[in-house]
CSV table of C-alpha atoms and ligand atoms in Angstrom, one decimal:
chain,number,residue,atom,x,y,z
A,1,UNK,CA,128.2,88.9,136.6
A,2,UNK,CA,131.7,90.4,137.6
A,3,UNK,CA,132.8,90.1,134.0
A,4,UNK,CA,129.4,91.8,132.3
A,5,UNK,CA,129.8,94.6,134.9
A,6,UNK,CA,133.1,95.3,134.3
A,7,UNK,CA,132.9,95.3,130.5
A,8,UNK,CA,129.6,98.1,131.4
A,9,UNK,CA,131.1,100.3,134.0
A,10,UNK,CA,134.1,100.9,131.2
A,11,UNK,CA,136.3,102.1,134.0
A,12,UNK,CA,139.2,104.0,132.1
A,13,UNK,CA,140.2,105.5,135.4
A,14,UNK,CA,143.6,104.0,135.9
A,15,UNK,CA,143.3,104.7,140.1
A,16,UNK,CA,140.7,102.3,141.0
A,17,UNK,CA,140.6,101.6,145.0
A,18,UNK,CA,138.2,98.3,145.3
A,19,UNK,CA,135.4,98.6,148.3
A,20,UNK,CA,135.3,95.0,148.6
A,21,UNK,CA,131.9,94.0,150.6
A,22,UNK,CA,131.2,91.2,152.7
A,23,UNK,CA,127.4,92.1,153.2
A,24,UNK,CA,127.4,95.2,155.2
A,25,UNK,CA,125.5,97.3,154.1
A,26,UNK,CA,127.7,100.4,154.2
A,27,UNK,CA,130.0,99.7,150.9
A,28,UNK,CA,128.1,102.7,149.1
A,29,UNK,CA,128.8,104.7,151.5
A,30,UNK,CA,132.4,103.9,152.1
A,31,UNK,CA,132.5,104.2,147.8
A,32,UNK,CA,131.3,107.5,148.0
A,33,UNK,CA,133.2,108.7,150.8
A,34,UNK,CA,136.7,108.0,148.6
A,35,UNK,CA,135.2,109.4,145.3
A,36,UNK,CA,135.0,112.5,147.4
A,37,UNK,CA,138.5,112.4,147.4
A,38,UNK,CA,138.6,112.2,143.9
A,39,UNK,CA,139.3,108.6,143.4
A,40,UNK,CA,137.5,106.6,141.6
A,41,UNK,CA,135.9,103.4,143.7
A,42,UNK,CA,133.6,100.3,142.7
A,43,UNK,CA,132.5,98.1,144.8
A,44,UNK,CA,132.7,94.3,144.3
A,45,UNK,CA,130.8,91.7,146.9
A,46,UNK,CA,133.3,89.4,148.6
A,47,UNK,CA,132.8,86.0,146.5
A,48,UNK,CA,133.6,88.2,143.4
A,49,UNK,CA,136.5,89.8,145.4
A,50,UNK,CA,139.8,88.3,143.8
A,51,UNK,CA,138.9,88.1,140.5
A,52,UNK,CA,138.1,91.6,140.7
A,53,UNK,CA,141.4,92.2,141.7
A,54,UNK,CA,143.0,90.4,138.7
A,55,UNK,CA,141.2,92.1,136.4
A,56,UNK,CA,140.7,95.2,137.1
A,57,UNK,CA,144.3,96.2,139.0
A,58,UNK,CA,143.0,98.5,141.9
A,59,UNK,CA,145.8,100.6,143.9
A,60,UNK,CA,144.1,99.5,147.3
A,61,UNK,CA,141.4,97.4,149.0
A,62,UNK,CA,139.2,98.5,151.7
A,63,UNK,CA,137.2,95.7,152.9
A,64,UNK,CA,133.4,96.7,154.5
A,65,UNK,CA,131.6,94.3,156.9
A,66,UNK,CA,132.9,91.1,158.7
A,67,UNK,CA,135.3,89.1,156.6
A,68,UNK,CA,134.4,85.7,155.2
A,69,UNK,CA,136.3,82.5,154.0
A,70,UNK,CA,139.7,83.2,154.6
A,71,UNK,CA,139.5,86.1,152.0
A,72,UNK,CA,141.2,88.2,153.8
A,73,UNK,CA,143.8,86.6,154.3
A,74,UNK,CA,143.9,86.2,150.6
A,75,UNK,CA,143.7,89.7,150.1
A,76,UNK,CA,146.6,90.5,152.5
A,77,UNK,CA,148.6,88.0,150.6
A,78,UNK,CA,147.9,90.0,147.6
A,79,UNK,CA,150.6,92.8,148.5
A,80,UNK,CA,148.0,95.7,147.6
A,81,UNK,CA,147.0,98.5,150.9
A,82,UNK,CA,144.4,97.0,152.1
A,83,UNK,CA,142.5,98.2,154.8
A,84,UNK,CA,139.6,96.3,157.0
A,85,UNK,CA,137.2,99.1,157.8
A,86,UNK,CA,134.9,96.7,159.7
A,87,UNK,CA,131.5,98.1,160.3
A,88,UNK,CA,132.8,101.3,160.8
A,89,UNK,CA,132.8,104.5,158.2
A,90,UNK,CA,136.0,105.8,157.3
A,91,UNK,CA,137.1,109.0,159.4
A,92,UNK,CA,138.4,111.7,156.7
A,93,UNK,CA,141.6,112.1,157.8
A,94,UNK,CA,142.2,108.4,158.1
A,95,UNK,CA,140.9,107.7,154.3
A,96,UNK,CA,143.5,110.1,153.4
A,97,UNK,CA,145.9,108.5,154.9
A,98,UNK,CA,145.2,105.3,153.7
A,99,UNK,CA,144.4,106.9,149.8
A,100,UNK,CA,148.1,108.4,150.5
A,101,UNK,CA,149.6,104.7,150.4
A,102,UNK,CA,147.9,103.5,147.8
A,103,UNK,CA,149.7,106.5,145.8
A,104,UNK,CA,146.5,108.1,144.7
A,105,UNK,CA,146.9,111.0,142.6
A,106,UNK,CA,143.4,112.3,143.0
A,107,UNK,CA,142.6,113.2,139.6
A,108,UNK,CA,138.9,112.3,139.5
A,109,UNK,CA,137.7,115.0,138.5
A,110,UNK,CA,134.2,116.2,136.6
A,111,UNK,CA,136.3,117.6,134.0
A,112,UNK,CA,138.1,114.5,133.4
A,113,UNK,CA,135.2,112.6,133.7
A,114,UNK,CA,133.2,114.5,131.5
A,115,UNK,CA,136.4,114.8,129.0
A,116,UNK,CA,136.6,110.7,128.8
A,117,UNK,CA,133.3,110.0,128.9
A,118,UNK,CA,132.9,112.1,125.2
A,119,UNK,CA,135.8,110.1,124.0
A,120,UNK,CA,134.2,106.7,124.6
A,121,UNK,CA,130.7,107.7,123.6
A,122,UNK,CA,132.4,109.1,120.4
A,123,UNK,CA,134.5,106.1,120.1
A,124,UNK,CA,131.9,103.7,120.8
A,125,UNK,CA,129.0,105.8,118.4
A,126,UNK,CA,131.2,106.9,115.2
A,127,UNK,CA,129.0,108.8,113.0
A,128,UNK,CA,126.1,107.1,114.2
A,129,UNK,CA,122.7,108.1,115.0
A,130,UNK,CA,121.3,108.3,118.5
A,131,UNK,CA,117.8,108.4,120.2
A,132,UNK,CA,117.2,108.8,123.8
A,133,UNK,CA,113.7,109.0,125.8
A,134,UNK,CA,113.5,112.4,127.6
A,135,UNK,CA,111.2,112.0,130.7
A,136,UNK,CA,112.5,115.7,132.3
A,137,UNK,CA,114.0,113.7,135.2
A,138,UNK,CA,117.7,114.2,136.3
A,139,UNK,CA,118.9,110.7,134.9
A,140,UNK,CA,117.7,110.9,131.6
A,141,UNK,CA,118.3,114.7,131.1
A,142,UNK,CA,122.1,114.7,132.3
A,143,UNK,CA,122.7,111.6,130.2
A,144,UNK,CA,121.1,113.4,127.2
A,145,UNK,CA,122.8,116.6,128.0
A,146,UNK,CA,126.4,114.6,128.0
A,147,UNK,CA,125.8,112.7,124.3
A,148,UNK,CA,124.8,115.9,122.7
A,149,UNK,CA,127.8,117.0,124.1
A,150,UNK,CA,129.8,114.5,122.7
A,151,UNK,CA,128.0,114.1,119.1
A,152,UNK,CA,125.5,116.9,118.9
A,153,UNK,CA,123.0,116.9,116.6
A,154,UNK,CA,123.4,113.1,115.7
A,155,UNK,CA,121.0,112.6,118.8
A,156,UNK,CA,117.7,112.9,119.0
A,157,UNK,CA,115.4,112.7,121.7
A,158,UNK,CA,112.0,111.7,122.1
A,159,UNK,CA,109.9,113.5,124.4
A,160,UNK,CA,106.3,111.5,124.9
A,161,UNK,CA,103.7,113.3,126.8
A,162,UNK,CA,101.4,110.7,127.9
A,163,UNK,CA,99.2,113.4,130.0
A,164,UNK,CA,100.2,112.3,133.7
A,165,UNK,CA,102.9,115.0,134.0
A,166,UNK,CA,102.6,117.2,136.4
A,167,UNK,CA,101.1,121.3,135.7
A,168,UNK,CA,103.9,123.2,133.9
A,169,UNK,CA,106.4,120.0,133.4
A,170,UNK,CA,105.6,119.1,129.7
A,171,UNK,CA,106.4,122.9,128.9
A,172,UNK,CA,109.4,123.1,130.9
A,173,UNK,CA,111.4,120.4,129.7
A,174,UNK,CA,110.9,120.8,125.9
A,175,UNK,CA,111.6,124.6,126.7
A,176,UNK,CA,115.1,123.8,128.7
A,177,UNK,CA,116.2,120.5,125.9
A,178,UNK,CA,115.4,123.2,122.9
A,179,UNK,CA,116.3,126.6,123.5
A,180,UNK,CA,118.3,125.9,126.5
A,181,UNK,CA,120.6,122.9,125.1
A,182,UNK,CA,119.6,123.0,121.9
A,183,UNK,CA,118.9,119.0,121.8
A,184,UNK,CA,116.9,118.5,118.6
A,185,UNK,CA,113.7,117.2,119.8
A,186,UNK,CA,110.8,115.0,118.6
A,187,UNK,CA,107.4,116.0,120.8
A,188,UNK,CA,104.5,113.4,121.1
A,189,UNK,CA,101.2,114.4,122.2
A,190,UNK,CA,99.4,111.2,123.4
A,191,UNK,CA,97.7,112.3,126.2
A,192,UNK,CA,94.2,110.9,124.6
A,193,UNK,CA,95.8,107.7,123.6
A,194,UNK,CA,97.2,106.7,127.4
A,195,UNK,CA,93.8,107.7,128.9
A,196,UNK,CA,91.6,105.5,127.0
A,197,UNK,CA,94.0,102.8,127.1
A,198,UNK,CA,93.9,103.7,131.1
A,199,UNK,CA,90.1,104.1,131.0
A,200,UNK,CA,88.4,102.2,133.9
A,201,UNK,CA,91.3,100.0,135.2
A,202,UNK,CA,91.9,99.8,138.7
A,203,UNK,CA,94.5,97.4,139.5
A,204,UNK,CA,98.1,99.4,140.1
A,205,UNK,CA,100.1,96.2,138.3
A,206,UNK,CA,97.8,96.6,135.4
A,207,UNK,CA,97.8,100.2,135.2
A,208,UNK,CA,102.0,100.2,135.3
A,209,UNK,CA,101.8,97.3,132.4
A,210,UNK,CA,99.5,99.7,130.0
A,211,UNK,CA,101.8,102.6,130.5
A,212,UNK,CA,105.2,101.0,130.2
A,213,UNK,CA,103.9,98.9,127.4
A,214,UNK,CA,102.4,102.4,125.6
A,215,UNK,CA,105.2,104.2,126.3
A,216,UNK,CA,107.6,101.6,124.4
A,217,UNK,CA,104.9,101.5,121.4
A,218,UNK,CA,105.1,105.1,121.2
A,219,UNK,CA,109.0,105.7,121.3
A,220,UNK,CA,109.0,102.7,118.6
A,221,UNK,CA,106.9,104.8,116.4
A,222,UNK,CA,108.9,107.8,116.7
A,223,UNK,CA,112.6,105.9,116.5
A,224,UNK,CA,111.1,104.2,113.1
A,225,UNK,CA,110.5,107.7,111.7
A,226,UNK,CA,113.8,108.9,112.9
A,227,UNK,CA,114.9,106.1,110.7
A,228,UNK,CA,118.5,104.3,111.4
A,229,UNK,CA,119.1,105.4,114.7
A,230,UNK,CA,121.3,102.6,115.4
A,231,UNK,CA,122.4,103.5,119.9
A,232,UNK,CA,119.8,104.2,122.5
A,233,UNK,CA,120.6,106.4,125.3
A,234,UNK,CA,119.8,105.4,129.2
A,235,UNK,CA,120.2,106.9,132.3
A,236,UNK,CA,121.5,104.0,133.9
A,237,UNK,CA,123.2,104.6,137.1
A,238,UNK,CA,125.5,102.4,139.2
A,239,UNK,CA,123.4,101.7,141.8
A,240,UNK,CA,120.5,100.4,139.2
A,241,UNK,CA,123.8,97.8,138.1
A,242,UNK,CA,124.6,96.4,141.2
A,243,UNK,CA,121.1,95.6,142.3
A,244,UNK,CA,120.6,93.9,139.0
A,245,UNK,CA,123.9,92.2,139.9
A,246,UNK,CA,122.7,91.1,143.3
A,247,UNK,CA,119.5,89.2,141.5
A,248,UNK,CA,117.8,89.6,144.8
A,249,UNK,CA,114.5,90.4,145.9
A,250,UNK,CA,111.1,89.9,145.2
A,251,UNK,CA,108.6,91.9,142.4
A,252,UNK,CA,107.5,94.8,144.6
A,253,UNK,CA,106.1,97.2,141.4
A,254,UNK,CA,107.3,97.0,138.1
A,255,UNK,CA,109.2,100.4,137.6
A,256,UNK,CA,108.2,102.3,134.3
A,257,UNK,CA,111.1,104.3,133.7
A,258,UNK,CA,110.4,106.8,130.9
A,259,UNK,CA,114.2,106.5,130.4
A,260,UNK,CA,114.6,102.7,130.7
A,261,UNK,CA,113.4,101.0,127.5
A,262,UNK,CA,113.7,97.8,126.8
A,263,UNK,CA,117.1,96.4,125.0
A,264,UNK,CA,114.9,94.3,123.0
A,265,UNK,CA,114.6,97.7,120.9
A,266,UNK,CA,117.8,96.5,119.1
A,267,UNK,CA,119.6,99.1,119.3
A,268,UNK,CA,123.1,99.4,120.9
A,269,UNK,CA,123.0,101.0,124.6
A,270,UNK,CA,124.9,104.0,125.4
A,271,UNK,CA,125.1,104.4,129.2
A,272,UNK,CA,127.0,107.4,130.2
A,273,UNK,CA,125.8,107.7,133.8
A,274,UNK,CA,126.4,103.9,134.7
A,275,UNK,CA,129.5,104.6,136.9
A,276,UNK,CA,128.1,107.2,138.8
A,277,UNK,CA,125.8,107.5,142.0
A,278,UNK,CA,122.4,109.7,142.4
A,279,UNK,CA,124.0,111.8,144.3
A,280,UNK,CA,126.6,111.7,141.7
A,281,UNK,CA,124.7,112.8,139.0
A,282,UNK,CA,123.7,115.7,140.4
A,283,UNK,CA,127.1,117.3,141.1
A,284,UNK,CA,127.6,116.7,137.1
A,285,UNK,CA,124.4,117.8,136.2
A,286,UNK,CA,125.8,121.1,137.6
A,287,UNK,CA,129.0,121.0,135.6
A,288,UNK,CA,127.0,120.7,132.9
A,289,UNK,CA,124.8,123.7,133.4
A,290,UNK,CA,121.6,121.7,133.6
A,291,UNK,CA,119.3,124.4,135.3
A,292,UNK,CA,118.4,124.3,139.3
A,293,UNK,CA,114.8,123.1,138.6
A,294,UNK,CA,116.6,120.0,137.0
A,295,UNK,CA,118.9,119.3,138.8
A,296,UNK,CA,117.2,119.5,142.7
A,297,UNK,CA,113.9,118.2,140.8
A,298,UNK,CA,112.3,115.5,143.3
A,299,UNK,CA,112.1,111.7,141.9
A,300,UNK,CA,108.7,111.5,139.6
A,301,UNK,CA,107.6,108.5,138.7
A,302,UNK,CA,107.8,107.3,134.8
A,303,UNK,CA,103.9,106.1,134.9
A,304,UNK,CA,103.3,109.9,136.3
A,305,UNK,CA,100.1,110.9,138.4
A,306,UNK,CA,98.4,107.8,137.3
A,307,UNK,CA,100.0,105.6,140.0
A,308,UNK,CA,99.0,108.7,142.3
A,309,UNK,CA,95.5,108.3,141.8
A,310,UNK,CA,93.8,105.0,143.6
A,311,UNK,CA,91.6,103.6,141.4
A,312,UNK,CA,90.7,104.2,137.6
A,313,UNK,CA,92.1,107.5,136.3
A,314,UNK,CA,89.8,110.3,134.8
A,315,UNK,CA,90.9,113.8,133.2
A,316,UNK,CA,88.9,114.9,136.1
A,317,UNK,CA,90.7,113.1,138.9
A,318,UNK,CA,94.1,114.2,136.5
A,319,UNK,CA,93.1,117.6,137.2
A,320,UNK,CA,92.7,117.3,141.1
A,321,UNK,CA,96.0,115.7,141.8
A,322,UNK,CA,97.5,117.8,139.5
A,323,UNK,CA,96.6,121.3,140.8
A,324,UNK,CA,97.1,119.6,144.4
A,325,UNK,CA,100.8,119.2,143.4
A,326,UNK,CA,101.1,122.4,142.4
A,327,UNK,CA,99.9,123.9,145.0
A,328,UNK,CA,101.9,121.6,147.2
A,329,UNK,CA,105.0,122.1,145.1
A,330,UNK,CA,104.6,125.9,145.6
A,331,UNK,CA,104.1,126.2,149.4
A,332,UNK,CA,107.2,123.5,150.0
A,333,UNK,CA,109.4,125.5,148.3
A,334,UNK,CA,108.0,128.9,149.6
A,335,UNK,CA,108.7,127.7,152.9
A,336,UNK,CA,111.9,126.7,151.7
A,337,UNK,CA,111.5,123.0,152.2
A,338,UNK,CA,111.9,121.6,148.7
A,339,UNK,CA,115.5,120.5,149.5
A,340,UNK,CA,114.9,119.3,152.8
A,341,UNK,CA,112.5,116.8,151.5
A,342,UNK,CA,113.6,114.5,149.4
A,343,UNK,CA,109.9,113.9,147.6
A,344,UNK,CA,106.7,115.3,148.0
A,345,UNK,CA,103.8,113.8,146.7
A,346,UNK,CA,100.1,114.3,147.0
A,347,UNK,CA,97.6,110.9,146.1
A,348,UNK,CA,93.8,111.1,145.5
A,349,UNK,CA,92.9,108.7,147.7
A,350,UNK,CA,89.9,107.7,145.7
A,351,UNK,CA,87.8,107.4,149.4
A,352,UNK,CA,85.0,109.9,149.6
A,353,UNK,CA,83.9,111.4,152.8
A,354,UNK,CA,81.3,114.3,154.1
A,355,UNK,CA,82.2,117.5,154.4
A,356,UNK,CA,80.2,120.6,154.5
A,357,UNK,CA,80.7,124.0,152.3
A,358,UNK,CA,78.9,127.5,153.0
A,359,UNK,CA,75.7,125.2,154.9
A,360,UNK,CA,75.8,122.8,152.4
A,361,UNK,CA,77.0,118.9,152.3
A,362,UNK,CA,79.7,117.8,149.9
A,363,UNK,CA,81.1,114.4,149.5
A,364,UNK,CA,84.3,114.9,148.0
A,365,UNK,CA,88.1,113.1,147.8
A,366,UNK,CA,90.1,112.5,150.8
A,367,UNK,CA,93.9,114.2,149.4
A,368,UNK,CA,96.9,112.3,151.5
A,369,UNK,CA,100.2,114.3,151.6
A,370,UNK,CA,103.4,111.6,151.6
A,371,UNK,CA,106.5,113.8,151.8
A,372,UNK,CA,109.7,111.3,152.6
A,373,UNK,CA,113.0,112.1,153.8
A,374,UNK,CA,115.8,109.0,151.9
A,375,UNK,CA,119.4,108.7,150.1
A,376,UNK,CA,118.3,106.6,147.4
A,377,UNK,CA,114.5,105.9,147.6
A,378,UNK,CA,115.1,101.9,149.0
A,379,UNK,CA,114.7,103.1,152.9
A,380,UNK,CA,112.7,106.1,153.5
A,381,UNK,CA,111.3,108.0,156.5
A,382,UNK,CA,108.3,110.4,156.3
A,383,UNK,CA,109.6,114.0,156.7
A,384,UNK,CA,108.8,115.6,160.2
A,385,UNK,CA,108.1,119.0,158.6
A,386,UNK,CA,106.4,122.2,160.6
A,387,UNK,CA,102.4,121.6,161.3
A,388,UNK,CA,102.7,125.6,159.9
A,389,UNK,CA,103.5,124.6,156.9
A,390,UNK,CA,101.2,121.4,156.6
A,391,UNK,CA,98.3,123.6,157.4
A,392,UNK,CA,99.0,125.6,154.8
A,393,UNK,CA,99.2,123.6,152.4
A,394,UNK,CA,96.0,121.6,154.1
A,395,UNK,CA,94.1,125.7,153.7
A,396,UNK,CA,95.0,126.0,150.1
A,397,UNK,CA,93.8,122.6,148.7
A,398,UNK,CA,90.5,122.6,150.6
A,399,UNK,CA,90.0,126.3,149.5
A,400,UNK,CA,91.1,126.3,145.8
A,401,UNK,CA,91.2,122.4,144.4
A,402,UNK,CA,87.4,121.8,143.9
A,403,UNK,CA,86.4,118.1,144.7
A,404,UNK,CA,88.7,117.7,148.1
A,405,UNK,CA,86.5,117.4,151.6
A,406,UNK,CA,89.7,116.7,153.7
A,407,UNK,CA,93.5,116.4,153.8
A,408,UNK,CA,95.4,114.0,155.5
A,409,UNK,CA,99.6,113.3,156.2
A,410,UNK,CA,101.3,110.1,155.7
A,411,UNK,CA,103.4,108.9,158.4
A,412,UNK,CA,104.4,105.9,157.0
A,413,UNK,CA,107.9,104.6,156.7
A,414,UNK,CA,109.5,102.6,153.9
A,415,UNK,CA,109.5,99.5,154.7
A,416,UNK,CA,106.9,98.4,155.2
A,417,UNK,CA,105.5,101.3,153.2
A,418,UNK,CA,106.5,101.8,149.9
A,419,UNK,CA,107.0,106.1,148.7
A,420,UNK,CA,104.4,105.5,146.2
A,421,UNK,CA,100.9,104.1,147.1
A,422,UNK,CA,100.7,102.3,144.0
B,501,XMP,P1,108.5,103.1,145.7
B,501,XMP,O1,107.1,103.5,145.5
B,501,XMP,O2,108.8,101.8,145.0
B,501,XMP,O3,109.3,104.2,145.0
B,501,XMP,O4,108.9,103.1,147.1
B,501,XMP,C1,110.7,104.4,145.1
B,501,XMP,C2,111.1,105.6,144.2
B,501,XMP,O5,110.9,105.2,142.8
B,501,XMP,C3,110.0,106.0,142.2
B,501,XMP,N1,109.1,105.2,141.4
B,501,XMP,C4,109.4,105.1,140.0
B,501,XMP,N2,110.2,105.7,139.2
B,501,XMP,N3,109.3,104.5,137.4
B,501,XMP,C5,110.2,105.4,137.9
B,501,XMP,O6,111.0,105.9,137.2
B,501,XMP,C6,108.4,103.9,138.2
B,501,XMP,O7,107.6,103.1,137.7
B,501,XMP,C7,108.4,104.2,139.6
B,501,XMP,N4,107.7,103.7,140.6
B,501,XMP,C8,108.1,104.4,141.7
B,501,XMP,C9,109.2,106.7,143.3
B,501,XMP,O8,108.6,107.9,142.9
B,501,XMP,C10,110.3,106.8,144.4
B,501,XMP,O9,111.1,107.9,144.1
């Protein structure tokens, strides 16, 4: 796998300090941590450890978690810095110390990141054409953003709306990829086609499957009419490559990324984000300009409101969970929330209960509010946010979403609770 990754993450930044982890847990953090200090880290698990240090010349080694094997004597042996962090996190000043004598020059920098990056997508694309799936989230738009940079109008991007975006979003993005960045842009309108393709399934697996499988039928479509685009764009980032690495773990939901098509596309991948972190990708999201509602947008799923809507999906149930979110979007960030919490969702819970308006008895949807506090998404806690602010939110949908008899808040952690209910 070492070899495959290596070849992906490119890695033209001579200063390379290794994070070399024996199963801790913490080597992302630790990673992170020296990037800060403008160095550029990867991280390698232990069995991979000293071929990754042949091949890929690091300054320095920091080892994470409880050595294994007699690597570390190994690595010792090796004559590089190395330093055996343990389960501890690195204290600033002592990471300084140690980047000191590994004679770091702390030049990772978004500029020369951004600079090198253009280089190699030029290099690697020629005068090529280029498609990439726009899905308005951070990922795809920042990696779109960087290969207009670097070849301009020779990309296109697709822009499907499958009608389980939520109020406002379709507008938005096509509004900040055209006039804002001046991406040339094909729009597809197939809200009709995903809803009867959607129309009375129930199951969540089966409802992702139809989506996904949709989605890739539609952005086939368009890339045949765009003719020989020859390189796909993708919004990989370096986490999603060393989880694929680690070949680990069970099915849980199959993800429908709007930006992640299949390879089997044949076209060539261009992955300009794959070194990087979320957390990452936002800080160059903001070199590049990409507007605040971009770049501090919360995580949306790629199958949309449809896997935030129990059951089968109607335009009518659309419409509920969609003015919910609005009204839920709006309130969180009135309160000045919307960067606290890392994502805020509303489901329609498809259970029905009594309720009672102006004398009268209703039986309408019960709404549940999940708003998570997480780094990455994988562990997540629900957010502990004011009762004020819950109850207005709770006020407004009961008073101005028609078809809601009650409101409820998800205090459920991930695990064993997933962010999503579907
Ligand atoms: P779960 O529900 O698995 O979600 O705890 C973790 C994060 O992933 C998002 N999510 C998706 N994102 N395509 C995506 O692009 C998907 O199919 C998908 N399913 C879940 C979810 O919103 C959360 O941020």
């Amino acid at each position: 796998m070492w070899a495959w990754f290596r070849s992906e993450t490119g890695g033209s930044f001579l200063e390379l300090i290794l994070v070399i982890d024996y199963g801790s847990g913490r080597a992302q953090s630790v990673a992170k941590k020296v990037r800060k200090q403008k160095v550029f880290s990867e991280i390698v698990s232990w069995p991979r450890a000293e071929q990754a240090v042949l091949e890929r010349k690091p300054l320095g080694l920091i080892t994470v978690g409880a050595p294994r094997g007699g690597l570390q004597d190994r690595l010792e042996a090796s004559n590089l810095p190395l330093w055996p962090l343990g389960s501890v996190l690195p204290a600033p000043a002592d990471l300084d110390e140690f980047l000191e004598k590994c004679g770091c020059s702390r030049d990772w920098t978004w500029d020369r990141f951004i600079e090198e990056t253009i280089e190699e997508i030029r290099a690697q694309v020629g005068s090529g054409r280029v498609i990439c799936g726009l899905s308005g989230g951070l990922d795809s738009f920042t990696a779109a953003v960087l290969v207009h940079r670097a070849l301009g109008d020779q990309l296109t991007s697709v822009f499907v709306d499958h009608g389980l975006l939520r109020h406002g979003e379709s507008e938005q993005i096509v509004k900040i990829a055209q006039s804002g960045f001046r991406i040339p842009l094909v729009q597809v309108q197939a809200q009709e086609r995903f809803l009867s393709k959607l129309k009375g399934i129930e199951d969540p697996e089966e409802k992702r499957k139809i989506i996904g499988t949709e989605f890739i039928r539609v952005f086939e479509e368009e890339a045949a009419k765009i003719g020989d685009a020859a390189y796909l764009v993708q919004g990989t980032l370096y986490s999603d490559l060393l989880e694929s690495g680690a070949g680990q773990g069970q099915l849980v939901k199959s993800h429908h990324n709007v930006g992640g098509l299949p390879p089997d596309l044949n076209l060539e991948l261009i992955e300009p984000l794959k070194s990087l972190f979320k957390s990452e990708v936002r800080s160059l999201a903001q070199k590049l300009n990409l507007p605040e509602e971009i770049v501090w947008r919360h995580p949306f799923p790629g199958p949309g409101l449809a896997i935030r809507i129990i059951g089968d999906v109607t335009s009518r149930k659309l419409e509920i969970v969609r003015r919910a979110d609005a009204v839920v979007r709006e309130e969180i960030q009135k309160a000045g929330y919307y960067r606290k919490i890392w994502q805020a969702l509303v489901v329609l819970t498809n259970i029905r209960t009594v309720g009672i308006e102006s004398g009268v008895r209703t039986y309408d949807y019960v709404l549940a509010l999940r708003f998570v506090n997480s780094e990455d998404g994988v562990h997540a806690e629900w957010s502990r946010v004011p009762h004020q602010l819950l109850g207005r939110i709770s006020g407004r949908l009961l008073n101005e979403v028609k078809g809601v008899s009650r409101v409820v808040y998800d205090l459920s952690s991930k695990p064993p609770a997933t962010i999503e209910w579907e």
